[in-house]
CSV table of N, CA and C in Angstrom, one decimal:
chain,number,residue,atom,x,y,z
A,200,MET,N,99.3,100.1,78.9
A,200,MET,CA,98.6,100.6,80.1
A,200,MET,C,98.5,102.1,80.1
A,201,LYS,N,97.3,102.6,80.4
A,201,LYS,CA,97.0,104.0,80.4
A,201,LYS,C,97.8,104.7,81.6
A,202,GLU,N,98.4,105.8,81.3
A,202,GLU,CA,99.1,106.6,82.3
A,202,GLU,C,98.2,107.1,83.3
A,203,GLN,N,98.6,107.1,84.6
A,203,GLN,CA,97.8,107.6,85.7
A,203,GLN,C,97.6,109.1,85.6
A,204,PRO,N,96.4,109.6,85.9
A,204,PRO,CA,96.2,111.1,85.9
A,204,PRO,C,97.0,111.7,87.1
A,205,HIS,N,97.4,113.0,86.9
A,205,HIS,CA,98.1,113.7,87.9
A,205,HIS,C,97.1,114.2,88.9
A,206,ILE,N,97.3,113.9,90.2
A,206,ILE,CA,96.4,114.4,91.2
A,206,ILE,C,97.2,114.8,92.4
A,207,THR,N,96.6,115.5,93.3
A,207,THR,CA,97.2,115.9,94.6
A,207,THR,C,96.3,115.6,95.7
A,208,LEU,N,96.8,115.3,96.8
A,208,LEU,CA,96.0,115.1,98.1
A,208,LEU,C,96.4,116.2,99.0
A,209,ARG,N,95.4,116.9,99.5
A,209,ARG,CA,95.6,118.0,100.4
A,209,ARG,C,94.6,117.9,101.6
A,210,ALA,N,94.9,118.7,102.6
A,210,ALA,CA,94.1,118.8,103.8
A,210,ALA,C,92.7,119.5,103.4
A,211,ILE,N,91.7,119.1,104.2
A,211,ILE,CA,90.4,119.7,104.0
A,211,ILE,C,90.5,121.2,104.5
A,212,GLU,N,89.9,122.1,103.7
A,212,GLU,CA,89.8,123.5,104.0
A,212,GLU,C,88.3,123.8,104.2
A,213,PRO,N,88.0,124.9,104.9
A,213,PRO,CA,86.6,125.4,105.0
A,213,PRO,C,85.8,125.5,103.7
A,214,GLU,N,86.6,125.8,102.6
A,214,GLU,CA,85.9,125.9,101.3
A,214,GLU,C,85.4,124.6,100.8
A,215,ASP,N,85.8,123.5,101.4
A,215,ASP,CA,85.4,122.2,100.9
A,215,ASP,C,84.1,121.7,101.6
A,216,LEU,N,83.5,122.5,102.4
A,216,LEU,CA,82.3,122.1,103.1
A,216,LEU,C,81.2,121.6,102.2
A,217,ASP,N,81.0,122.3,101.1
A,217,ASP,CA,79.9,121.8,100.2
A,217,ASP,C,80.2,120.4,99.7
A,218,LEU,N,81.5,120.1,99.3
A,218,LEU,CA,81.8,118.8,98.9
A,218,LEU,C,81.6,117.8,100.0
A,219,LEU,N,82.1,118.1,101.1
A,219,LEU,CA,81.9,117.2,102.3
A,219,LEU,C,80.4,116.9,102.6
A,220,TYR,N,79.6,118.0,102.5
A,220,TYR,CA,78.2,117.9,102.8
A,220,TYR,C,77.6,117.0,101.7
A,221,HIS,N,77.9,117.2,100.5
A,221,HIS,CA,77.3,116.4,99.4
A,221,HIS,C,77.7,114.9,99.5
A,222,ILE,N,79.0,114.6,99.8
A,222,ILE,CA,79.4,113.2,99.9
A,222,ILE,C,78.8,112.5,101.1
A,223,GLU,N,78.9,113.2,102.3
A,223,GLU,CA,78.4,112.6,103.5
A,223,GLU,C,76.9,112.3,103.5
A,224,ASN,N,76.2,113.1,102.7
A,224,ASN,CA,74.7,113.0,102.7
A,224,ASN,C,74.2,112.3,101.4
A,225,ASP,N,75.1,111.7,100.6
A,225,ASP,CA,74.7,110.9,99.5
A,225,ASP,C,74.3,109.5,100.0
A,226,ARG,N,73.0,109.3,100.0
A,226,ARG,CA,72.5,108.0,100.5
A,226,ARG,C,73.0,106.8,99.8
A,227,GLN,N,73.4,106.9,98.5
A,227,GLN,CA,73.9,105.8,97.8
A,227,GLN,C,75.3,105.4,98.4
A,228,LEU,N,76.0,106.3,99.0
A,228,LEU,CA,77.3,105.9,99.6
A,228,LEU,C,77.2,105.4,101.0
A,229,TRP,N,76.0,105.5,101.6
A,229,TRP,CA,75.8,105.0,103.0
A,229,TRP,C,76.0,103.5,103.0
A,230,ASP,N,75.7,102.8,101.9
A,230,ASP,CA,75.8,101.3,101.9
A,230,ASP,C,77.3,100.9,101.9
A,231,VAL,N,78.2,101.8,101.6
A,231,VAL,CA,79.6,101.3,101.5
A,231,VAL,C,80.5,101.9,102.7
A,232,GLY,N,79.8,102.6,103.6
A,232,GLY,CA,80.6,103.1,104.7
A,232,GLY,C,79.8,103.0,106.0
A,233,PRO,N,80.3,103.6,107.1
A,233,PRO,CA,79.6,103.5,108.3
A,233,PRO,C,78.5,104.5,108.5
A,234,THR,N,78.4,105.5,107.6
A,234,THR,CA,77.4,106.5,107.8
A,234,THR,C,76.0,106.0,107.5
A,235,SER,N,75.0,106.4,108.3
A,235,SER,CA,73.6,106.0,108.1
A,235,SER,C,72.6,107.1,108.5
A,236,VAL,N,73.2,108.2,108.8
A,236,VAL,CA,72.3,109.4,109.1
A,236,VAL,C,72.9,110.6,108.4
A,237,PRO,N,72.0,111.5,108.0
A,237,PRO,CA,72.5,112.8,107.3
A,237,PRO,C,73.3,113.6,108.3
A,238,TYR,N,74.3,114.3,107.8
A,238,TYR,CA,75.1,115.3,108.6
A,238,TYR,C,74.6,116.7,108.3
A,239,SER,N,74.5,117.5,109.3
A,239,SER,CA,74.2,119.0,109.1
A,239,SER,C,75.4,119.7,108.6
A,240,ARG,N,75.2,120.8,108.0
A,240,ARG,CA,76.4,121.7,107.6
A,240,ARG,C,77.1,122.1,108.9
A,241,TYR,N,76.4,122.4,109.9
A,241,TYR,CA,77.0,122.8,111.2
A,241,TYR,C,77.9,121.7,111.7
A,242,ALA,N,77.5,120.5,111.7
A,242,ALA,CA,78.3,119.4,112.3
A,242,ALA,C,79.5,119.2,111.4
A,243,LEU,N,79.4,119.3,110.1
A,243,LEU,CA,80.6,119.2,109.2
A,243,LEU,C,81.5,120.4,109.3
A,244,HIS,N,80.9,121.6,109.5
A,244,HIS,CA,81.8,122.8,109.7
A,244,HIS,C,82.6,122.6,111.0
A,245,ASP,N,81.9,122.1,112.0
A,245,ASP,CA,82.6,121.9,113.3
A,245,ASP,C,83.7,120.8,113.2
A,246,TYR,N,83.4,119.8,112.4
A,246,TYR,CA,84.5,118.8,112.1
A,246,TYR,C,85.7,119.4,111.5
A,247,VAL,N,85.4,120.2,110.4
A,247,VAL,CA,86.5,120.8,109.7
A,247,VAL,C,87.3,121.8,110.6
A,248,ALA,N,86.6,122.5,111.4
A,248,ALA,CA,87.2,123.5,112.2
A,248,ALA,C,88.0,122.9,113.4
A,249,HIS,N,87.6,121.7,113.9
A,249,HIS,CA,88.2,121.2,115.0
A,249,HIS,C,89.1,119.9,114.8
A,250,ALA,N,89.1,119.4,113.6
A,250,ALA,CA,90.0,118.3,113.3
A,250,ALA,C,91.4,118.8,113.4
A,251,SER,N,92.2,118.1,114.1
A,251,SER,CA,93.6,118.5,114.3
A,251,SER,C,94.5,118.3,113.1
A,252,ALA,N,94.0,117.5,112.2
A,252,ALA,CA,94.8,117.1,111.0
A,252,ALA,C,96.1,116.3,111.5
A,253,ASP,N,96.0,115.7,112.7
A,253,ASP,CA,97.1,114.9,113.2
A,253,ASP,C,96.5,113.5,113.4
A,254,ILE,N,97.0,112.6,112.5
A,254,ILE,CA,96.4,111.2,112.6
A,254,ILE,C,96.6,110.6,113.9
A,255,TYR,N,97.7,110.9,114.6
A,255,TYR,CA,97.9,110.3,115.9
A,255,TYR,C,96.9,110.8,117.0
A,256,THR,N,96.4,112.0,116.8
A,256,THR,CA,95.4,112.5,117.7
A,256,THR,C,94.0,112.1,117.3
A,257,ASP,N,93.7,112.3,116.0
A,257,ASP,CA,92.3,112.0,115.6
A,257,ASP,C,92.1,110.5,115.2
A,258,LYS,N,93.2,109.7,115.0
A,258,LYS,CA,93.1,108.3,114.6
A,258,LYS,C,92.5,108.2,113.2
A,259,GLN,N,92.5,109.3,112.5
A,259,GLN,CA,92.1,109.3,111.1
A,259,GLN,C,92.7,110.6,110.4
A,260,VAL,N,92.7,110.5,109.1
A,260,VAL,CA,93.1,111.7,108.3
A,260,VAL,C,92.2,111.6,107.0
A,261,ARG,N,91.6,112.8,106.7
A,261,ARG,CA,90.7,112.9,105.6
A,261,ARG,C,91.4,113.9,104.6
A,262,LEU,N,91.6,113.5,103.4
A,262,LEU,CA,92.2,114.4,102.4
A,262,LEU,C,91.4,114.6,101.2
A,263,VAL,N,91.5,115.8,100.6
A,263,VAL,CA,90.8,116.1,99.4
A,263,VAL,C,91.6,115.7,98.2
A,264,ILE,N,91.0,115.2,97.2
A,264,ILE,CA,91.7,114.8,96.0
A,264,ILE,C,91.4,115.9,94.9
A,265,GLU,N,92.5,116.4,94.4
A,265,GLU,CA,92.4,117.4,93.3
A,265,GLU,C,93.0,116.9,92.0
A,266,ASP,N,92.4,117.2,90.9
A,266,ASP,CA,93.0,116.8,89.6
A,266,ASP,C,94.1,117.8,89.2
A,267,ALA,N,94.6,117.6,88.0
A,267,ALA,CA,95.7,118.5,87.5
A,267,ALA,C,95.3,119.9,87.4
A,268,GLU,N,94.0,120.2,87.2
A,268,GLU,CA,93.6,121.6,87.1
A,268,GLU,C,93.1,122.1,88.4
A,269,HIS,N,93.5,121.5,89.5
A,269,HIS,CA,93.1,121.8,90.9
A,269,HIS,C,91.6,121.8,91.1
A,270,LYS,N,90.9,121.0,90.4
A,270,LYS,CA,89.5,120.8,90.6
A,270,LYS,C,89.3,119.7,91.6
A,271,VAL,N,88.5,119.9,92.6
A,271,VAL,CA,88.2,118.9,93.6
A,271,VAL,C,87.4,117.8,93.0
A,272,VAL,N,87.9,116.6,93.1
A,272,VAL,CA,87.3,115.4,92.5
A,272,VAL,C,86.9,114.3,93.5
A,273,GLY,N,87.3,114.4,94.8
A,273,GLY,CA,86.9,113.4,95.7
A,273,GLY,C,87.6,113.5,97.1
A,274,LEU,N,87.4,112.5,97.9
A,274,LEU,CA,88.0,112.4,99.2
A,274,LEU,C,88.7,111.1,99.4
A,275,ALA,N,89.8,111.1,100.2
A,275,ALA,CA,90.5,109.9,100.5
A,275,ALA,C,90.7,109.9,102.0
A,276,ASP,N,90.5,108.8,102.7
A,276,ASP,CA,90.6,108.6,104.1
A,276,ASP,C,91.5,107.5,104.5
A,277,LEU,N,92.2,107.8,105.6
A,277,LEU,CA,92.8,106.7,106.4
A,277,LEU,C,92.1,106.8,107.8
A,278,THR,N,91.4,105.7,108.1
A,278,THR,CA,90.7,105.8,109.4
A,278,THR,C,91.1,104.6,110.3
A,279,ASP,N,90.6,104.5,111.5
A,279,ASP,CA,90.9,103.4,112.4
A,279,ASP,C,92.4,103.2,112.5
A,280,PHE,N,93.1,104.3,112.5
A,280,PHE,CA,94.6,104.3,112.6
A,280,PHE,C,95.0,103.6,113.9
A,281,ASP,N,95.9,102.6,113.8
A,281,ASP,CA,96.4,101.9,114.9
A,281,ASP,C,97.9,102.0,114.9
A,282,PRO,N,98.5,102.9,115.6
A,282,PRO,CA,99.9,103.1,115.6
A,282,PRO,C,100.7,101.9,116.2
A,283,LYS,N,100.1,101.2,117.2
A,283,LYS,CA,100.8,100.1,117.8
A,283,LYS,C,100.9,99.0,116.8
A,284,HIS,N,99.9,98.7,116.1
A,284,HIS,CA,99.9,97.5,115.1
A,284,HIS,C,100.2,98.0,113.7
A,285,ARG,N,100.4,99.3,113.5
A,285,ARG,CA,100.9,100.0,112.3
A,285,ARG,C,99.9,99.6,111.1
A,286,ARG,N,98.6,99.9,111.3
A,286,ARG,CA,97.7,99.7,110.2
A,286,ARG,C,96.6,100.8,110.3
A,287,ALA,N,95.9,100.9,109.1
A,287,ALA,CA,94.7,101.8,109.0
A,287,ALA,C,93.8,101.3,107.9
A,288,GLU,N,92.6,101.7,108.0
A,288,GLU,CA,91.6,101.4,107.0
A,288,GLU,C,91.6,102.5,105.9
A,289,VAL,N,91.5,102.2,104.7
A,289,VAL,CA,91.5,103.2,103.6
A,289,VAL,C,90.1,103.3,103.0
A,290,GLY,N,89.8,104.5,102.6
A,290,GLY,CA,88.6,104.7,101.9
A,290,GLY,C,88.7,105.8,100.8
A,291,ILE,N,88.1,105.7,99.7
A,291,ILE,CA,88.2,106.7,98.6
A,291,ILE,C,86.8,106.8,98.0
A,292,VAL,N,86.4,108.1,97.8
A,292,VAL,CA,85.2,108.3,97.0
A,292,VAL,C,85.5,109.4,96.0
A,293,ILE,N,85.1,109.2,94.8
A,293,ILE,CA,85.2,110.1,93.7
A,293,ILE,C,83.8,110.6,93.3
A,294,VAL,N,83.7,111.9,93.2
A,294,VAL,CA,82.4,112.4,92.8
A,294,VAL,C,81.9,111.8,91.5
A,295,LYS,N,80.6,111.6,91.4
A,295,LYS,CA,80.0,110.9,90.2
A,295,LYS,C,80.5,111.3,88.9
A,296,LYS,N,80.5,112.6,88.6
A,296,LYS,CA,80.8,113.1,87.3
A,296,LYS,C,82.3,113.0,86.9
A,297,GLU,N,83.1,112.6,87.9
A,297,GLU,CA,84.6,112.5,87.7
A,297,GLU,C,85.0,111.0,87.6
A,298,ARG,N,84.1,110.1,87.8
A,298,ARG,CA,84.4,108.7,87.8
A,298,ARG,C,84.8,108.2,86.4
A,299,GLY,N,85.6,107.2,86.4
A,299,GLY,CA,86.1,106.6,85.1
A,299,GLY,C,87.4,107.2,84.6
A,300,ARG,N,88.0,108.1,85.3
A,300,ARG,CA,89.2,108.8,84.9
A,300,ARG,C,90.4,108.2,85.6
A,301,HIS,N,90.3,107.1,86.3
A,301,HIS,CA,91.4,106.5,87.1
A,301,HIS,C,91.9,107.3,88.2
A,302,LEU,N,91.1,108.2,88.7
A,302,LEU,CA,91.5,109.1,89.8
A,302,LEU,C,91.6,108.3,91.1
A,303,ALA,N,90.7,107.4,91.3
A,303,ALA,CA,90.8,106.6,92.6
A,303,ALA,C,92.0,105.8,92.7
A,304,LYS,N,92.5,105.2,91.5
A,304,LYS,CA,93.7,104.4,91.5
A,304,LYS,C,94.9,105.3,91.8
A,305,ALA,N,94.9,106.5,91.2
A,305,ALA,CA,96.0,107.4,91.4
A,305,ALA,C,96.0,107.9,92.9
A,306,ALA,N,94.9,108.1,93.5
A,306,ALA,CA,94.8,108.5,94.9
A,306,ALA,C,95.2,107.4,95.8
A,307,LEU,N,94.8,106.2,95.5
A,307,LEU,CA,95.2,105.0,96.3
A,307,LEU,C,96.8,104.8,96.2
A,308,GLU,N,97.4,105.0,95.1
A,308,GLU,CA,98.8,104.9,95.0
A,308,GLU,C,99.5,106.0,95.9
A,309,MET,N,99.0,107.2,95.9
A,309,MET,CA,99.5,108.2,96.8
A,309,MET,C,99.3,107.9,98.3
A,310,LEU,N,98.2,107.4,98.6
A,310,LEU,CA,97.9,107.0,100.0
A,310,LEU,C,98.9,105.9,100.4
A,311,HIS,N,99.2,104.9,99.5
A,311,HIS,CA,100.1,103.9,99.8
A,311,HIS,C,101.5,104.5,100.2
A,312,GLU,N,101.9,105.4,99.4
A,312,GLU,CA,103.2,106.1,99.6
A,312,GLU,C,103.2,106.8,100.9
A,313,TYR,N,102.2,107.6,101.2
A,313,TYR,CA,102.0,108.3,102.4
A,313,TYR,C,102.0,107.4,103.6
A,314,ALA,N,101.2,106.3,103.5
A,314,ALA,CA,101.1,105.3,104.6
A,314,ALA,C,102.5,104.7,104.9
A,315,LEU,N,103.2,104.4,103.9
A,315,LEU,CA,104.5,103.7,104.1
A,315,LEU,C,105.6,104.6,104.5
A,316,ARG,N,105.8,105.7,103.7
A,316,ARG,CA,106.9,106.6,103.9
A,316,ARG,C,106.8,107.6,105.1
A,317,THR,N,105.6,108.0,105.3
A,317,THR,CA,105.4,109.0,106.4
A,317,THR,C,104.9,108.4,107.7
A,318,LEU,N,103.9,107.5,107.6
A,318,LEU,CA,103.3,106.9,108.8
A,318,LEU,C,104.0,105.6,109.2
A,319,HIS,N,104.8,105.1,108.3
A,319,HIS,CA,105.5,103.8,108.5
A,319,HIS,C,104.5,102.7,108.9
A,320,LEU,N,103.4,102.6,108.1
A,320,LEU,CA,102.4,101.6,108.4
A,320,LEU,C,102.9,100.3,107.8
A,321,HIS,N,102.5,99.2,108.4
A,321,HIS,CA,102.8,97.9,107.9
A,321,HIS,C,101.7,97.4,106.9
A,322,GLN,N,100.5,97.8,107.1
A,322,GLN,CA,99.4,97.3,106.3
A,322,GLN,C,98.3,98.3,106.3
A,323,ILE,N,97.5,98.3,105.2
A,323,ILE,CA,96.3,99.0,105.1
A,323,ILE,C,95.2,98.1,104.6
A,324,TYR,N,94.0,98.4,104.9
A,324,TYR,CA,92.9,97.4,104.5
A,324,TYR,C,91.7,98.2,104.2
A,325,ALA,N,90.8,97.5,103.5
A,325,ALA,CA,89.5,98.0,103.1
A,325,ALA,C,88.4,96.9,103.3
A,326,VAL,N,87.2,97.4,103.7
A,326,VAL,CA,86.1,96.5,103.8
A,326,VAL,C,85.1,96.9,102.7
A,327,ILE,N,84.9,95.9,101.8
A,327,ILE,CA,84.1,96.2,100.6
A,327,ILE,C,83.0,95.3,100.4
A,328,SER,N,81.8,95.8,100.2
A,328,SER,CA,80.6,95.0,99.9
A,328,SER,C,80.9,94.0,98.8
A,329,THR,N,80.4,92.8,98.9
A,329,THR,CA,80.6,91.9,97.8
A,329,THR,C,79.8,92.4,96.5
A,330,ASP,N,78.9,93.3,96.7
A,330,ASP,CA,78.1,93.8,95.5
A,330,ASP,C,78.9,94.9,94.8
A,331,ASN,N,80.0,95.5,95.4
A,331,ASN,CA,80.7,96.6,94.8
A,331,ASN,C,81.8,96.1,93.9
A,332,VAL,N,81.5,95.8,92.7
A,332,VAL,CA,82.4,95.2,91.7
A,332,VAL,C,83.5,96.2,91.4
A,333,GLN,N,83.2,97.5,91.2
A,333,GLN,CA,84.2,98.5,90.8
A,333,GLN,C,85.3,98.6,91.9
A,334,ALA,N,84.9,98.6,93.2
A,334,ALA,CA,85.9,98.8,94.2
A,334,ALA,C,86.7,97.5,94.4
A,335,THR,N,86.0,96.3,94.2
A,335,THR,CA,86.8,95.1,94.3
A,335,THR,C,87.8,95.0,93.2
A,336,THR,N,87.4,95.4,92.0
A,336,THR,CA,88.4,95.4,90.9
A,336,THR,C,89.5,96.3,91.1
A,337,LEU,N,89.2,97.5,91.6
A,337,LEU,CA,90.3,98.5,91.9
A,337,LEU,C,91.3,98.0,92.9
A,338,PHE,N,90.8,97.5,94.1
A,338,PHE,CA,91.7,97.1,95.1
A,338,PHE,C,92.5,95.9,94.7
A,339,GLN,N,91.9,94.9,94.0
A,339,GLN,CA,92.6,93.8,93.5
A,339,GLN,C,93.7,94.2,92.5
A,340,SER,N,93.4,95.2,91.7
A,340,SER,CA,94.4,95.7,90.7
A,340,SER,C,95.6,96.4,91.4
A,341,MET,N,95.4,96.8,92.6
A,341,MET,CA,96.4,97.5,93.4
A,341,MET,C,97.2,96.6,94.4
A,342,GLY,N,97.0,95.3,94.2
A,342,GLY,CA,97.7,94.3,95.0
A,342,GLY,C,97.1,93.9,96.3
A,343,TYR,N,95.9,94.3,96.6
A,343,TYR,CA,95.2,93.9,97.8
A,343,TYR,C,94.8,92.4,97.7
A,344,THR,N,94.8,91.7,98.7
A,344,THR,CA,94.4,90.3,98.7
A,344,THR,C,93.1,90.2,99.6
A,345,GLN,N,92.2,89.4,99.1
A,345,GLN,CA,91.0,89.1,99.9
A,345,GLN,C,91.3,88.1,101.0
A,346,ASP,N,91.2,88.6,102.2
A,346,ASP,CA,91.6,87.8,103.3
A,346,ASP,C,90.5,87.2,104.2
A,347,ALA,N,89.3,87.8,104.0
A,347,ALA,CA,88.1,87.3,104.8
A,347,ALA,C,86.8,87.6,104.2
A,348,LEU,N,85.9,86.8,104.3
A,348,LEU,CA,84.5,87.1,104.0
A,348,LEU,C,83.8,87.4,105.3
A,349,LEU,N,83.2,88.6,105.3
A,349,LEU,CA,82.4,89.0,106.5
A,349,LEU,C,80.9,88.9,106.2
A,350,ARG,N,80.3,87.9,106.7
A,350,ARG,CA,79.0,87.5,106.4
A,350,ARG,C,78.0,88.6,107.1
A,351,GLN,N,77.0,89.0,106.3
A,351,GLN,CA,76.0,89.9,106.7
A,351,GLN,C,76.6,91.1,107.5
A,352,TRP,N,77.6,91.7,106.9
A,352,TRP,CA,78.4,92.7,107.6
A,352,TRP,C,77.8,94.1,107.4
A,353,ILE,N,77.2,94.4,106.3
A,353,ILE,CA,76.7,95.7,105.9
A,353,ILE,C,75.2,95.6,105.9
A,354,TYR,N,74.5,96.5,106.6
A,354,TYR,CA,73.1,96.6,106.7
A,354,TYR,C,72.7,97.9,105.9
A,355,ASP,N,71.8,97.8,104.9
A,355,ASP,CA,71.4,98.9,104.1
A,355,ASP,C,70.1,99.5,104.6
A,356,GLY,N,69.6,99.1,105.7
A,356,GLY,CA,68.3,99.6,106.2
A,356,GLY,C,67.1,98.6,106.0
A,357,GLN,N,67.4,97.6,105.0
A,357,GLN,CA,66.4,96.6,104.8
A,357,GLN,C,67.0,95.2,104.8
A,358,ASP,N,68.2,95.1,104.2
A,358,ASP,CA,68.9,93.8,104.1
A,358,ASP,C,70.3,93.8,104.6
A,359,TYR,N,70.8,92.7,104.9
A,359,TYR,CA,72.2,92.5,105.2
A,359,TYR,C,73.0,92.1,104.0
A,360,HIS,N,74.2,92.5,103.8
A,360,HIS,CA,75.0,92.2,102.7
A,360,HIS,C,76.4,91.7,103.2
A,361,ASP,N,76.9,90.7,102.5
A,361,ASP,CA,78.3,90.3,102.8
A,361,ASP,C,79.3,91.3,102.4
A,362,ALA,N,80.5,91.3,103.0
A,362,ALA,CA,81.6,92.1,102.6
A,362,ALA,C,82.9,91.3,102.6
A,363,ARG,N,83.9,91.9,102.0
A,363,ARG,CA,85.2,91.2,102.0
A,363,ARG,C,86.2,92.2,102.6
A,364,LEU,N,87.1,91.6,103.4
A,364,LEU,CA,88.2,92.3,103.9
A,364,LEU,C,89.4,92.2,103.0
A,365,PHE,N,89.8,93.3,102.4
A,365,PHE,CA,91.0,93.3,101.6
A,365,PHE,C,92.2,93.9,102.3
A,366,GLN,N,93.3,93.3,102.2
A,366,GLN,CA,94.5,93.9,102.9
A,366,GLN,C,95.7,94.0,101.9
A,367,LYS,N,96.5,95.0,102.2
A,367,LYS,CA,97.8,95.2,101.4
A,367,LYS,C,98.9,95.4,102.4
A,368,LEU,N,99.9,94.5,102.4
A,368,LEU,CA,101.0,94.6,103.2
A,368,LEU,C,102.0,95.6,102.5
A,369,LEU,N,102.4,96.6,103.2
A,369,LEU,CA,103.2,97.7,102.6
A,369,LEU,C,104.7,97.4,102.8
A,370,ILE,N,105.0,96.6,103.8
A,370,ILE,CA,106.4,96.3,104.1
A,370,ILE,C,106.7,94.9,103.9
């Protein structure tokens, strides 16, 4: 088995605005997340400036993924944080030119550790389009189970697509 690459997860800085702008406005990613409109630089700058970086306040945390050379390679999120039920939704995006390096798997492992050890979450979950074979393979390889089929869950502007709910119990 190939050794996982060394990565770090860190808070978003104002210098990450270009990355955030590129990812949030990549129309190919709109089909895998809740975004369906472009974001302005101003709106994203405002988000970076005003996000408290406190998951209990914001109900989400967005982290930048850096590789061993401190190059920014993607973003990782815990969203829909529910402290009462001790769960959150996980999301990861790796920039196109960095894909295939097992960075998403390494980031997901770090998020599991953070969710368990720091946030004391019981479970994390992901909603993945049935068309997204790479994400399905990644999450299954990380011990997530497919617990529900969500019919016509994702609308791409023309058609509805089914999605799967994947869960991982941390405790």
